[in-house]
Amino acid sequence: MKPARTPDQQRPMRADARRNYDRLVATARVAFQEQGADASLDDIAKRAGVGSGTLYRHFPHRDALLAAVIGDSIDALHARSRELLATDDPAAALEAWMRATITHAGTYRGLAATLMSSMYDEGSPLHSSCKRAHAAGAELLKRAQESDRVRPEVDAADLFRLITAVAWAAEQSPESEDTAERLLPLVFDGLRTTGTARQARQAKPAPQD
Amino acid sequence: MKPARTPDQQRPMRADARRNYDRLVATARVAFQEQGADASLDDIAKRAGVGSGTLYRHFPHRDALLAAVIGDSIDALHARSRELLATDDPAAALEAWMRATITHAGTYRGLAATLMSSMYDEGSPLHSSCKRAHAAGAELLKRAQESDRVRPEVDAADLFRLITAVAWAAEQSPESEDTAERLLPLVFDGLRTTGTARQARQAKPAPQD
DNA sequence: ACCTGAACACCGTTCAAGT
DNA sequence: ACCTGAACACCGTTCAAGT
């Protein structure tokens, strides 16, 4: 079992506390995979062999447990966005980031909904993760817009909403597994400047690039 | 209070049963408005002055109560789709139908999610409503595709998913009320044939219109 | 034929009692 | 300092007892 991440700014935990923390995170990961992000917390505590009070001591809200479980994945997503910012094609980079984010938001059933509401809930432990993803998307979006490949009126908040909505639609469509792969190109094309509009802009006296 | 719809194929109900039925629907409508589509059924029964068993007798599942509440609205939406099929501009008709459907799916918080899952649950009393909406969308989509305004590879199932996803995203974004109005044009543009692609097709030897 | 409300299983959350 | 598990409030659902 790989070591679970330690909660922030913490002096060493007592051995039994540490063990319970790790067990809870590992058990929760399995439970979320099996039953979705709204799996029973009581059941997770039982399966981890821990009193329910112990779960709430370490993770006061469901979001805190979820944050501990997906923390590594959020970090990886953020690293990927840094890579994509350094690639050549701004539009392709944005689309690749959208695809990666949709995949991430589809890790567990119900995760997309949690991420969406965390975006607007400053108290949630997932809020900072959402804002980081939001900020990464904003950078990639800005670059694509400056190179005149994406409509200037689209903002990062709507980009985040669209991504989360596609992830949500995909997780709600059990019978067709590749829903996200089909919807993403459609949605991405809606963001792009239309051929004629882009041509008109580029035909203007002062060329931008 | 306007008369609630009677359940299908039913001989006259006993007077007290009829009264309870109507009260439950009226109370549920208010509760759904106030607290969303997942309002407490127990609370609805209490507020309607009725035992909880009576609620379950009339409406065995939450979806049955929801279906009774939104039945008229579903009918109106269907009538609107018939009108739109008779208009001149197939693309504008499709977009107008999408807008109307998104608005309808946003009537109560949580309704979009219910409609989405009802689409894939044949046992739900909302299933037939969803299929009707699905079929109406398919007709409008087909017409738009035949007039070469919408990509031929889009199917009605994905159209339904996109619409529901936009409605869901809008209801999850409390602070900005016009989310749906901003996202719809973006999504709709993703469905359209691009200017250049359409021009290429229309430049072919055999003109379509 | 229909209604009532107690009963059951489940859930999230708290907290007094333990070590 | 941390853990345990009983306790509480809530929910959906069922069903025996009533009229």
CSV table of C-alpha atoms (C1' of nucleotides) in Angstrom, one decimal:
chain,number,residue,atom,x,y,z
A,1,MET,CA,0.0,0.0,0.0
A,2,LYS,CA,1.5,3.3,-1.0
A,3,PRO,CA,1.7,5.9,1.9
A,4,ALA,CA,-1.3,8.2,2.1
A,5,ARG,CA,-0.6,11.9,2.1
A,6,THR,CA,-0.3,13.5,5.5
A,7,PRO,CA,-2.7,16.3,6.4
A,8,ASP,CA,-1.2,19.7,6.0
A,9,GLN,CA,1.0,21.5,8.6
A,10,GLN,CA,0.8,18.6,11.1
A,11,ARG,CA,3.3,17.4,13.7
A,12,PRO,CA,3.8,13.7,13.8
A,13,MET,CA,0.6,11.8,14.6
A,14,ARG,CA,0.4,9.1,17.2
A,15,ALA,CA,1.0,5.7,15.7
A,16,ASP,CA,-2.5,4.4,16.1
A,17,ALA,CA,-4.0,7.7,14.7
A,18,ARG,CA,-1.7,7.5,11.7
A,19,ARG,CA,-2.7,3.9,11.1
A,20,ASN,CA,-6.4,4.7,11.3
A,21,TYR,CA,-5.9,7.7,9.0
A,22,ASP,CA,-4.2,5.6,6.4
A,23,ARG,CA,-6.8,2.8,6.7
A,24,LEU,CA,-9.6,5.2,6.3
A,25,VAL,CA,-8.2,6.7,3.1
A,26,ALA,CA,-7.5,3.3,1.6
A,27,THR,CA,-10.9,2.0,2.5
A,28,ALA,CA,-12.6,5.1,1.3
A,29,ARG,CA,-10.9,4.9,-2.1
A,30,VAL,CA,-12.2,1.4,-2.6
A,31,ALA,CA,-15.7,2.3,-1.4
A,32,PHE,CA,-15.8,5.4,-3.7
A,33,GLN,CA,-14.8,3.2,-6.6
A,34,GLU,CA,-17.5,0.6,-5.8
A,35,GLN,CA,-20.4,2.8,-4.7
A,36,GLY,CA,-19.6,6.3,-5.9
A,37,ALA,CA,-18.6,9.5,-4.0
A,38,ASP,CA,-21.7,9.2,-1.8
A,39,ALA,CA,-20.8,5.9,-0.3
A,40,SER,CA,-21.9,5.4,3.3
A,41,LEU,CA,-19.3,7.0,5.7
A,42,ASP,CA,-20.5,4.7,8.5
A,43,ASP,CA,-19.8,1.7,6.3
A,44,ILE,CA,-16.3,3.0,5.4
A,45,ALA,CA,-15.6,3.4,9.1
A,46,LYS,CA,-16.8,-0.1,9.8
A,47,ARG,CA,-14.9,-1.6,6.9
A,48,ALA,CA,-11.7,0.2,8.1
A,49,GLY,CA,-12.3,-1.3,11.5
A,50,VAL,CA,-12.6,2.1,13.2
A,51,GLY,CA,-15.3,3.8,15.2
A,52,SER,CA,-17.4,6.3,13.3
A,53,GLY,CA,-16.2,9.1,15.6
A,54,THR,CA,-12.6,8.4,14.5
A,55,LEU,CA,-13.6,9.0,10.9
A,56,TYR,CA,-15.2,12.3,11.8
A,57,ARG,CA,-12.2,13.3,13.9
A,58,HIS,CA,-9.8,13.0,10.9
A,59,PHE,CA,-12.3,14.1,8.3
A,60,PRO,CA,-15.0,16.4,9.6
A,61,HIS,CA,-16.9,16.4,6.3
A,62,ARG,CA,-17.2,14.0,3.4
A,63,ASP,CA,-15.3,16.5,1.2
A,64,ALA,CA,-12.3,16.2,3.5
A,65,LEU,CA,-12.1,12.4,3.0
A,66,LEU,CA,-12.7,12.9,-0.7
A,67,ALA,CA,-9.9,15.4,-0.8
A,68,ALA,CA,-7.5,13.1,0.8
A,69,VAL,CA,-8.4,10.3,-1.6
A,70,ILE,CA,-8.0,12.3,-4.8
A,71,GLY,CA,-5.2,14.6,-3.7
A,72,ASP,CA,-2.5,12.8,-5.7
A,73,SER,CA,-4.7,12.8,-8.7
A,74,ILE,CA,-5.3,16.5,-8.5
A,75,ASP,CA,-1.5,17.1,-8.3
A,76,ALA,CA,-1.0,15.0,-11.4
A,77,LEU,CA,-3.6,16.9,-13.3
A,78,HIS,CA,-2.0,20.2,-12.3
A,79,ALA,CA,1.4,19.0,-13.5
A,80,ARG,CA,-0.1,18.0,-16.8
A,81,SER,CA,-1.5,21.4,-17.2
A,82,ARG,CA,1.9,22.9,-16.8
A,83,GLU,CA,3.3,20.6,-19.5
A,84,LEU,CA,0.5,21.5,-21.9
A,85,LEU,CA,1.1,25.3,-21.4
A,86,ALA,CA,4.5,24.6,-22.9
A,87,THR,CA,3.3,22.9,-26.1
A,88,ASP,CA,3.1,24.5,-29.5
A,89,ASP,CA,-0.6,24.3,-30.4
A,90,PRO,CA,-2.7,26.4,-28.0
A,91,ALA,CA,-6.0,24.9,-29.2
A,92,ALA,CA,-4.8,21.4,-29.0
A,93,ALA,CA,-3.4,22.0,-25.6
A,94,LEU,CA,-6.7,23.4,-24.3
A,95,GLU,CA,-8.6,20.4,-25.7
A,96,ALA,CA,-6.1,17.9,-24.2
A,97,TRP,CA,-6.5,19.6,-20.8
A,98,MET,CA,-10.2,19.5,-21.1
A,99,ARG,CA,-10.0,15.8,-21.9
A,100,ALA,CA,-7.7,15.1,-18.9
A,101,THR,CA,-9.9,17.1,-16.5
A,102,ILE,CA,-13.1,15.3,-17.7
A,103,THR,CA,-11.4,12.0,-17.2
A,104,HIS,CA,-10.3,13.0,-13.7
A,105,ALA,CA,-13.8,14.3,-12.8
A,106,GLY,CA,-15.2,11.0,-13.9
A,107,THR,CA,-13.0,8.9,-11.5
A,108,TYR,CA,-15.9,8.2,-9.2
A,109,ARG,CA,-19.6,8.4,-9.8
A,110,GLY,CA,-20.8,11.6,-8.2
A,111,LEU,CA,-17.4,13.3,-8.2
A,112,ALA,CA,-18.3,15.8,-10.9
A,113,ALA,CA,-21.2,17.1,-8.8
A,114,THR,CA,-19.0,17.4,-5.8
A,115,LEU,CA,-16.4,19.3,-7.7
A,116,MET,CA,-18.9,21.6,-9.1
A,117,SER,CA,-20.4,22.5,-5.8
A,118,SER,CA,-17.0,22.8,-4.2
A,119,MET,CA,-16.1,25.4,-6.7
A,120,TYR,CA,-18.8,27.6,-5.1
A,121,ASP,CA,-18.2,26.6,-1.5
A,122,GLU,CA,-15.2,28.3,0.0
A,123,GLY,CA,-15.5,26.1,3.1
A,124,SER,CA,-14.9,22.9,1.2
A,125,PRO,CA,-11.4,21.2,1.4
A,126,LEU,CA,-11.8,20.6,-2.3
A,127,HIS,CA,-12.3,24.3,-3.0
A,128,SER,CA,-8.6,25.0,-3.4
A,129,SER,CA,-8.2,22.1,-5.8
A,130,CYS,CA,-11.0,23.3,-7.9
A,131,LYS,CA,-9.6,26.8,-8.0
A,132,ARG,CA,-6.2,25.5,-9.1
A,133,ALA,CA,-7.9,23.6,-11.9
A,134,HIS,CA,-9.9,26.6,-12.7
A,135,ALA,CA,-6.8,28.8,-12.8
A,136,ALA,CA,-4.9,26.3,-15.0
A,137,GLY,CA,-7.9,26.2,-17.4
A,138,ALA,CA,-7.9,30.0,-17.5
A,139,GLU,CA,-4.3,30.1,-18.6
A,140,LEU,CA,-4.8,27.6,-21.3
A,141,LEU,CA,-8.0,29.3,-22.4
A,142,LYS,CA,-6.3,32.7,-22.5
A,143,ARG,CA,-3.5,31.4,-24.7
A,144,ALA,CA,-5.9,29.9,-27.1
A,145,GLN,CA,-7.9,33.1,-27.2
A,146,GLU,CA,-4.9,35.2,-27.8
A,147,SER,CA,-3.9,33.1,-30.8
A,148,ASP,CA,-7.4,33.6,-32.1
A,149,ARG,CA,-8.4,30.0,-31.9
A,150,VAL,CA,-11.1,30.3,-29.3
A,151,ARG,CA,-14.0,32.8,-29.0
A,152,PRO,CA,-13.0,35.8,-26.9
A,153,GLU,CA,-16.3,35.9,-25.0
A,154,VAL,CA,-15.8,32.5,-23.3
A,155,ASP,CA,-14.6,32.8,-19.7
A,156,ALA,CA,-12.9,30.4,-17.5
A,157,ALA,CA,-15.9,29.9,-15.2
A,158,ASP,CA,-18.0,28.7,-18.2
A,159,LEU,CA,-15.2,26.5,-19.4
A,160,PHE,CA,-15.1,24.8,-15.9
A,161,ARG,CA,-18.9,24.4,-16.0
A,162,LEU,CA,-18.8,22.8,-19.5
A,163,ILE,CA,-16.1,20.4,-18.5
A,164,THR,CA,-17.9,19.4,-15.4
A,165,ALA,CA,-21.2,19.1,-17.2
A,166,VAL,CA,-19.7,16.7,-19.8
A,167,ALA,CA,-18.1,14.6,-17.0
A,168,TRP,CA,-21.4,14.5,-15.3
A,169,ALA,CA,-23.3,13.5,-18.4
A,170,ALA,CA,-20.8,10.8,-19.1
A,171,GLU,CA,-21.1,9.3,-15.6
A,172,GLN,CA,-24.9,9.3,-15.9
A,173,SER,CA,-24.9,7.4,-19.1
A,174,PRO,CA,-24.0,3.9,-18.0
A,175,GLU,CA,-24.6,2.1,-21.2
A,176,SER,CA,-22.3,4.0,-23.4
A,177,GLU,CA,-18.8,4.3,-21.9
A,178,ASP,CA,-17.4,6.7,-24.5
A,179,THR,CA,-19.9,9.4,-24.0
A,180,ALA,CA,-17.2,11.9,-22.9
A,181,GLU,CA,-15.1,11.1,-25.9
A,182,ARG,CA,-18.0,11.9,-28.2
A,183,LEU,CA,-19.3,15.0,-26.4
A,184,LEU,CA,-15.9,16.7,-25.8
A,185,PRO,CA,-15.2,17.4,-29.5
A,186,LEU,CA,-18.6,18.8,-30.0
A,187,VAL,CA,-18.3,21.1,-27.0
A,188,PHE,CA,-14.8,22.1,-27.9
A,189,ASP,CA,-15.9,23.0,-31.4
A,190,GLY,CA,-18.5,25.3,-29.9
A,191,LEU,CA,-15.7,27.2,-28.2
A,192,ARG,CA,-13.6,27.6,-31.3
A,193,THR,CA,-13.9,30.7,-33.5
A,194,THR,CA,-15.8,29.8,-36.6
A,195,GLY,CA,-13.8,29.5,-39.8
A,196,THR,CA,-15.4,32.5,-41.4
A,197,ALA,CA,-15.2,34.7,-38.3
A,198,ARG,CA,-11.5,33.9,-37.8
A,199,GLN,CA,-10.8,34.6,-41.5
A,200,ALA,CA,-12.6,37.9,-41.2
A,201,ARG,CA,-10.5,38.9,-38.2
A,202,GLN,CA,-7.3,37.8,-39.8
A,203,ALA,CA,-8.1,39.8,-42.9
A,204,LYS,CA,-8.1,43.0,-40.8
A,205,PRO,CA,-5.4,45.7,-41.5
A,206,ALA,CA,-3.4,45.0,-38.3
A,207,PRO,CA,-2.5,41.3,-38.1
A,208,GLN,CA,-2.2,39.9,-34.6
A,209,ASP,CA,0.4,37.2,-34.9
B,1,MET,CA,-56.2,25.7,-7.3
B,2,LYS,CA,-56.3,24.2,-10.7
B,3,PRO,CA,-57.3,20.5,-10.8
B,4,ALA,CA,-54.4,18.0,-10.7
B,5,ARG,CA,-54.3,15.4,-13.4
B,6,THR,CA,-55.9,12.1,-12.7
B,7,PRO,CA,-53.8,9.0,-12.8
B,8,ASP,CA,-54.2,7.1,-16.0
B,9,GLN,CA,-56.9,4.5,-16.8
B,10,GLN,CA,-58.6,5.0,-13.4
B,11,ARG,CA,-62.2,4.7,-12.4
B,12,PRO,CA,-63.4,7.5,-10.1
B,13,MET,CA,-61.6,7.7,-6.8
B,14,ARG,CA,-63.3,7.8,-3.4
B,15,ALA,CA,-63.8,11.4,-2.4
B,16,ASP,CA,-61.2,11.4,0.4
B,17,ALA,CA,-58.7,9.6,-1.8
B,18,ARG,CA,-59.2,12.2,-4.5
B,19,ARG,CA,-58.7,15.0,-2.0
B,20,ASN,CA,-55.5,13.5,-0.6
B,21,TYR,CA,-54.2,12.9,-4.1
B,22,ASP,CA,-54.7,16.5,-5.1
B,23,ARG,CA,-53.3,17.8,-1.8
B,24,LEU,CA,-50.2,15.7,-2.2
B,25,VAL,CA,-49.5,17.0,-5.7
B,26,ALA,CA,-50.0,20.6,-4.7
B,27,THR,CA,-47.9,20.3,-1.6
B,28,ALA,CA,-45.2,18.5,-3.5
B,29,ARG,CA,-45.0,21.2,-6.1
B,30,VAL,CA,-44.4,23.8,-3.5
B,31,ALA,CA,-41.8,21.6,-1.7
B,32,PHE,CA,-40.0,20.8,-4.9
B,33,GLN,CA,-39.8,24.5,-5.6
B,34,GLU,CA,-38.5,25.3,-2.2
B,35,GLN,CA,-36.2,22.4,-1.6
B,36,GLY,CA,-35.5,20.8,-4.9
B,37,ALA,CA,-36.6,17.5,-6.4
B,38,ASP,CA,-35.1,15.6,-3.4
B,39,ALA,CA,-37.4,17.3,-0.8
B,40,SER,CA,-38.3,15.0,2.0
B,41,LEU,CA,-41.3,12.8,1.2
B,42,ASP,CA,-42.2,12.4,4.8
B,43,ASP,CA,-42.3,16.2,5.1
B,44,ILE,CA,-44.5,16.5,2.1
B,45,ALA,CA,-47.0,14.0,3.6
B,46,LYS,CA,-47.0,15.9,6.9
B,47,ARG,CA,-47.5,19.2,5.2
B,48,ALA,CA,-50.3,17.8,3.2
B,49,GLY,CA,-51.9,16.5,6.4
B,50,VAL,CA,-51.7,12.9,5.3
B,51,GLY,CA,-50.2,9.8,6.7
B,52,SER,CA,-46.9,8.7,4.9
B,53,GLY,CA,-48.5,5.5,3.9
B,54,THR,CA,-51.1,7.4,1.9
B,55,LEU,CA,-48.4,9.1,-0.1
B,56,TYR,CA,-46.8,5.8,-0.9
B,57,ARG,CA,-50.2,4.3,-1.9
B,58,HIS,CA,-50.7,7.0,-4.5
B,59,PHE,CA,-47.1,7.4,-5.5
B,60,PRO,CA,-45.0,4.3,-5.0
B,61,HIS,CA,-41.8,6.1,-5.9
B,62,ARG,CA,-40.5,9.6,-5.8
B,63,ASP,CA,-40.6,9.7,-9.6
B,64,ALA,CA,-44.3,9.0,-9.6
B,65,LEU,CA,-45.0,12.1,-7.5
B,66,LEU,CA,-42.6,14.1,-9.7
B,67,ALA,CA,-44.3,12.9,-12.8
B,68,ALA,CA,-47.7,14.0,-11.5
B,69,VAL,CA,-46.2,17.4,-10.6
B,70,ILE,CA,-44.5,18.1,-14.0
B,71,GLY,CA,-47.0,16.3,-16.2
B,72,ASP,CA,-48.7,19.5,-17.6
B,73,SER,CA,-45.3,21.1,-18.2
B,74,ILE,CA,-44.1,18.1,-20.2
B,75,ASP,CA,-47.3,18.2,-22.3
B,76,ALA,CA,-46.7,21.9,-23.0
B,77,LEU,CA,-43.1,21.2,-24.0
B,78,HIS,CA,-44.3,18.6,-26.4
B,79,ALA,CA,-46.8,20.9,-27.9
B,80,ARG,CA,-44.1,23.5,-28.4
B,81,SER,CA,-42.0,20.9,-30.2
B,82,ARG,CA,-44.8,20.3,-32.7
B,83,GLU,CA,-45.0,24.0,-33.4
B,84,LEU,CA,-41.3,24.3,-33.9
B,85,LEU,CA,-41.3,21.4,-36.4
B,86,ALA,CA,-43.6,23.6,-38.6
B,87,THR,CA,-41.4,26.6,-38.7
B,88,ASP,CA,-39.1,27.7,-41.5
B,89,ASP,CA,-35.6,27.6,-40.1
B,90,PRO,CA,-34.6,24.1,-39.0
B,91,ALA,CA,-31.5,25.3,-37.1
B,92,ALA,CA,-33.4,28.0,-35.3
B,93,ALA,CA,-36.1,25.6,-34.5
B,94,LEU,CA,-33.7,23.1,-33.0
B,95,GLU,CA,-32.0,25.8,-30.9
B,96,ALA,CA,-35.4,27.1,-29.6
B,97,TRP,CA,-36.4,23.6,-28.6
B,98,MET,CA,-33.1,23.1,-26.8
B,99,ARG,CA,-33.7,26.3,-24.9
B,100,ALA,CA,-37.2,25.4,-24.0
B,101,THR,CA,-36.1,21.9,-22.8
B,102,ILE,CA,-33.3,23.3,-20.8
B,103,THR,CA,-35.6,25.7,-19.1
B,104,HIS,CA,-38.0,22.9,-18.3
B,105,ALA,CA,-35.3,20.7,-16.9
B,106,GLY,CA,-34.3,23.5,-14.7
B,107,THR,CA,-37.7,23.9,-13.1
B,108,TYR,CA,-36.6,22.3,-9.8
B,109,ARG,CA,-33.1,21.8,-8.5
B,110,GLY,CA,-32.2,18.2,-9.1
B,111,LEU,CA,-34.7,17.7,-11.9
B,112,ALA,CA,-32.1,17.4,-14.6
B,113,ALA,CA,-30.4,14.5,-12.8
B,114,THR,CA,-33.8,12.8,-12.3
B,115,LEU,CA,-34.7,13.2,-16.0
B,116,MET,CA,-31.3,11.9,-17.1
B,117,SER,CA,-31.5,8.8,-15.0
B,118,SER,CA,-35.2,8.2,-16.0
B,119,MET,CA,-34.1,8.2,-19.6
B,120,TYR,CA,-32.2,5.0,-18.8
B,121,ASP,CA,-34.6,3.5,-16.3
B,122,GLU,CA,-37.6,1.9,-18.1
B,123,GLY,CA,-39.4,1.4,-14.8
B,124,SER,CA,-39.6,5.1,-14.0
B,125,PRO,CA,-42.9,6.8,-14.5
B,126,LEU,CA,-40.9,9.6,-16.1
B,127,HIS,CA,-39.4,7.3,-18.6
B,128,SER,CA,-42.2,7.8,-21.2
B,129,SER,CA,-41.9,11.6,-20.8
B,130,CYS,CA,-38.2,11.5,-21.4
B,131,LYS,CA,-38.7,9.3,-24.4
B,132,ARG,CA,-41.2,11.7,-25.8
B,133,ALA,CA,-38.8,14.6,-25.4
B,134,HIS,CA,-36.1,12.4,-26.9
B,135,ALA,CA,-38.2,11.6,-29.9
B,136,ALA,CA,-39.2,15.3,-30.4
B,137,GLY,CA,-35.5,16.3,-30.3
B,138,ALA,CA,-34.7,13.5,-32.8
B,139,GLU,CA,-37.2,14.9,-35.3
B,140,LEU,CA,-35.9,18.5,-35.0
B,141,LEU,CA,-32.3,17.2,-35.2
B,142,LYS,CA,-33.0,15.2,-38.3
B,143,ARG,CA,-34.6,18.1,-40.0
B,144,ALA,CA,-31.6,20.3,-39.2
B,145,GLN,CA,-29.2,17.7,-40.4
B,146,GLU,CA,-31.0,17.1,-43.6
B,147,SER,CA,-30.8,20.8,-44.4
B,148,ASP,CA,-27.1,20.6,-43.8
B,149,ARG,CA,-27.0,22.9,-40.8
B,150,VAL,CA,-26.1,20.4,-38.1
B,151,ARG,CA,-23.3,17.7,-38.2
B,152,PRO,CA,-24.5,14.4,-39.4
B,153,GLU,CA,-22.6,12.4,-36.8
B,154,VAL,CA,-24.6,13.9,-33.9
B,155,ASP,CA,-27.4,11.6,-32.6
B,156,ALA,CA,-30.5,12.2,-30.6
B,157,ALA,CA,-29.1,10.5,-27.5
B,158,ASP,CA,-26.1,12.8,-27.3
B,159,LEU,CA,-28.4,15.8,-28.0
B,160,PHE,CA,-30.4,14.8,-25.0
B,161,ARG,CA,-27.3,14.4,-22.9
B,162,LEU,CA,-26.0,17.8,-23.9
B,163,ILE,CA,-29.3,19.5,-23.1
B,164,THR,CA,-29.6,17.8,-19.7
B,165,ALA,CA,-25.9,18.6,-18.9
B,166,VAL,CA,-26.4,22.3,-19.6
B,167,ALA,CA,-29.5,22.3,-17.4
B,168,TRP,CA,-27.6,20.6,-14.7
B,169,ALA,CA,-24.7,23.0,-14.9
B,170,ALA,CA,-27.0,25.9,-14.7
B,171,GLU,CA,-28.8,24.7,-11.6
B,172,GLN,CA,-25.5,24.0,-9.9
B,173,SER,CA,-24.3,27.6,-10.5
B,174,PRO,CA,-26.3,29.6,-8.0
B,175,GLU,CA,-24.5,32.9,-8.3
B,176,SER,CA,-25.0,33.3,-12.1
B,177,GLU,CA,-28.6,32.9,-13.1
B,178,ASP,CA,-28.0,33.2,-16.9
B,179,THR,CA,-25.6,30.3,-17.1
B,180,ALA,CA,-27.9,28.3,-19.4
B,181,GLU,CA,-28.3,31.3,-21.7
B,182,ARG,CA,-24.6,31.6,-22.1
B,183,LEU,CA,-23.8,27.9,-22.5
B,184,LEU,CA,-26.5,27.0,-24.9
B,185,PRO,CA,-25.2,29.1,-27.8
B,186,LEU,CA,-21.7,27.6,-27.3
B,187,VAL,CA,-23.0,24.1,-27.2
B,188,PHE,CA,-25.4,24.7,-30.2
B,189,ASP,CA,-22.5,26.1,-32.2
B,190,GLY,CA,-20.6,22.9,-31.6
B,191,LEU,CA,-23.4,20.9,-33.2
B,192,ARG,CA,-23.5,23.1,-36.3
B,193,THR,CA,-21.6,22.3,-39.4
B,194,THR,CA,-18.6,24.7,-39.7
B,195,GLY,CA,-18.8,27.4,-42.2
B,196,THR,CA,-16.1,26.0,-44.4
B,197,ALA,CA,-17.3,22.4,-44.2
B,198,ARG,CA,-20.8,23.5,-45.2
B,199,GLN,CA,-19.5,25.7,-48.0
B,200,ALA,CA,-17.5,22.7,-49.3
B,201,ARG,CA,-20.5,20.5,-49.2
B,202,GLN,CA,-22.7,23.1,-50.9
B,203,ALA,CA,-20.1,23.6,-53.6
B,204,LYS,CA,-20.6,20.0,-54.7
B,205,PRO,CA,-22.0,19.3,-58.2
B,206,ALA,CA,-25.6,18.4,-57.0
B,207,PRO,CA,-27.0,21.3,-54.9
B,208,GLN,CA,-29.4,20.2,-52.1
B,209,ASP,CA,-31.7,23.2,-51.8
C,1,DA,C1',-61.2,0.7,-0.3
C,2,DC,C1',-58.6,3.8,1.9
C,3,DC,C1',-56.1,6.0,5.8
C,4,DT,C1',-53.1,6.2,9.9
C,5,DG,C1',-49.0,6.1,12.3
C,6,DA,C1',-45.9,3.0,14.6
C,7,DA,C1',-42.0,0.2,13.2
C,8,DC,C1',-37.9,-0.9,10.8
C,9,DA,C1',-33.5,-0.2,8.5
C,10,DC,C1',-30.5,3.1,7.2
C,11,DC,C1',-27.8,7.4,7.3
C,12,DG,C1',-24.8,11.5,9.1
C,13,DT,C1',-23.2,13.5,13.3
C,14,DT,C1',-22.2,14.2,18.2
C,15,DC,C1',-20.4,13.2,22.6
C,16,DA,C1',-19.8,10.9,27.2
C,17,DA,C1',-17.0,7.3,28.6
C,18,DG,C1',-12.9,5.0,28.2
C,19,DT,C1',-7.4,4.1,27.3
D,1,DA,C1',-4.4,12.7,22.6
D,2,DC,C1',-7.1,9.6,20.6
D,3,DC,C1',-10.6,5.9,20.2
D,4,DT,C1',-15.2,3.7,20.9
D,5,DG,C1',-19.9,3.0,20.3
D,6,DA,C1',-24.3,4.4,22.1
D,7,DA,C1',-27.4,8.1,21.1
D,8,DC,C1',-29.9,11.4,18.4
D,9,DA,C1',-32.3,13.3,14.4
D,10,DC,C1',-33.5,12.3,10.0
D,11,DC,C1',-34.9,9.6,6.0
D,12,DG,C1',-37.5,6.1,2.9
D,13,DT,C1',-40.5,2.3,3.1
D,14,DT,C1',-43.7,-1.2,5.0
D,15,DC,C1',-47.6,-3.0,7.3
D,16,DA,C1',-50.9,-4.1,11.1
D,17,DA,C1',-54.7,-1.9,12.8
D,18,DG,C1',-58.3,0.9,12.1
D,19,DT,C1',-62.8,3.4,9.5
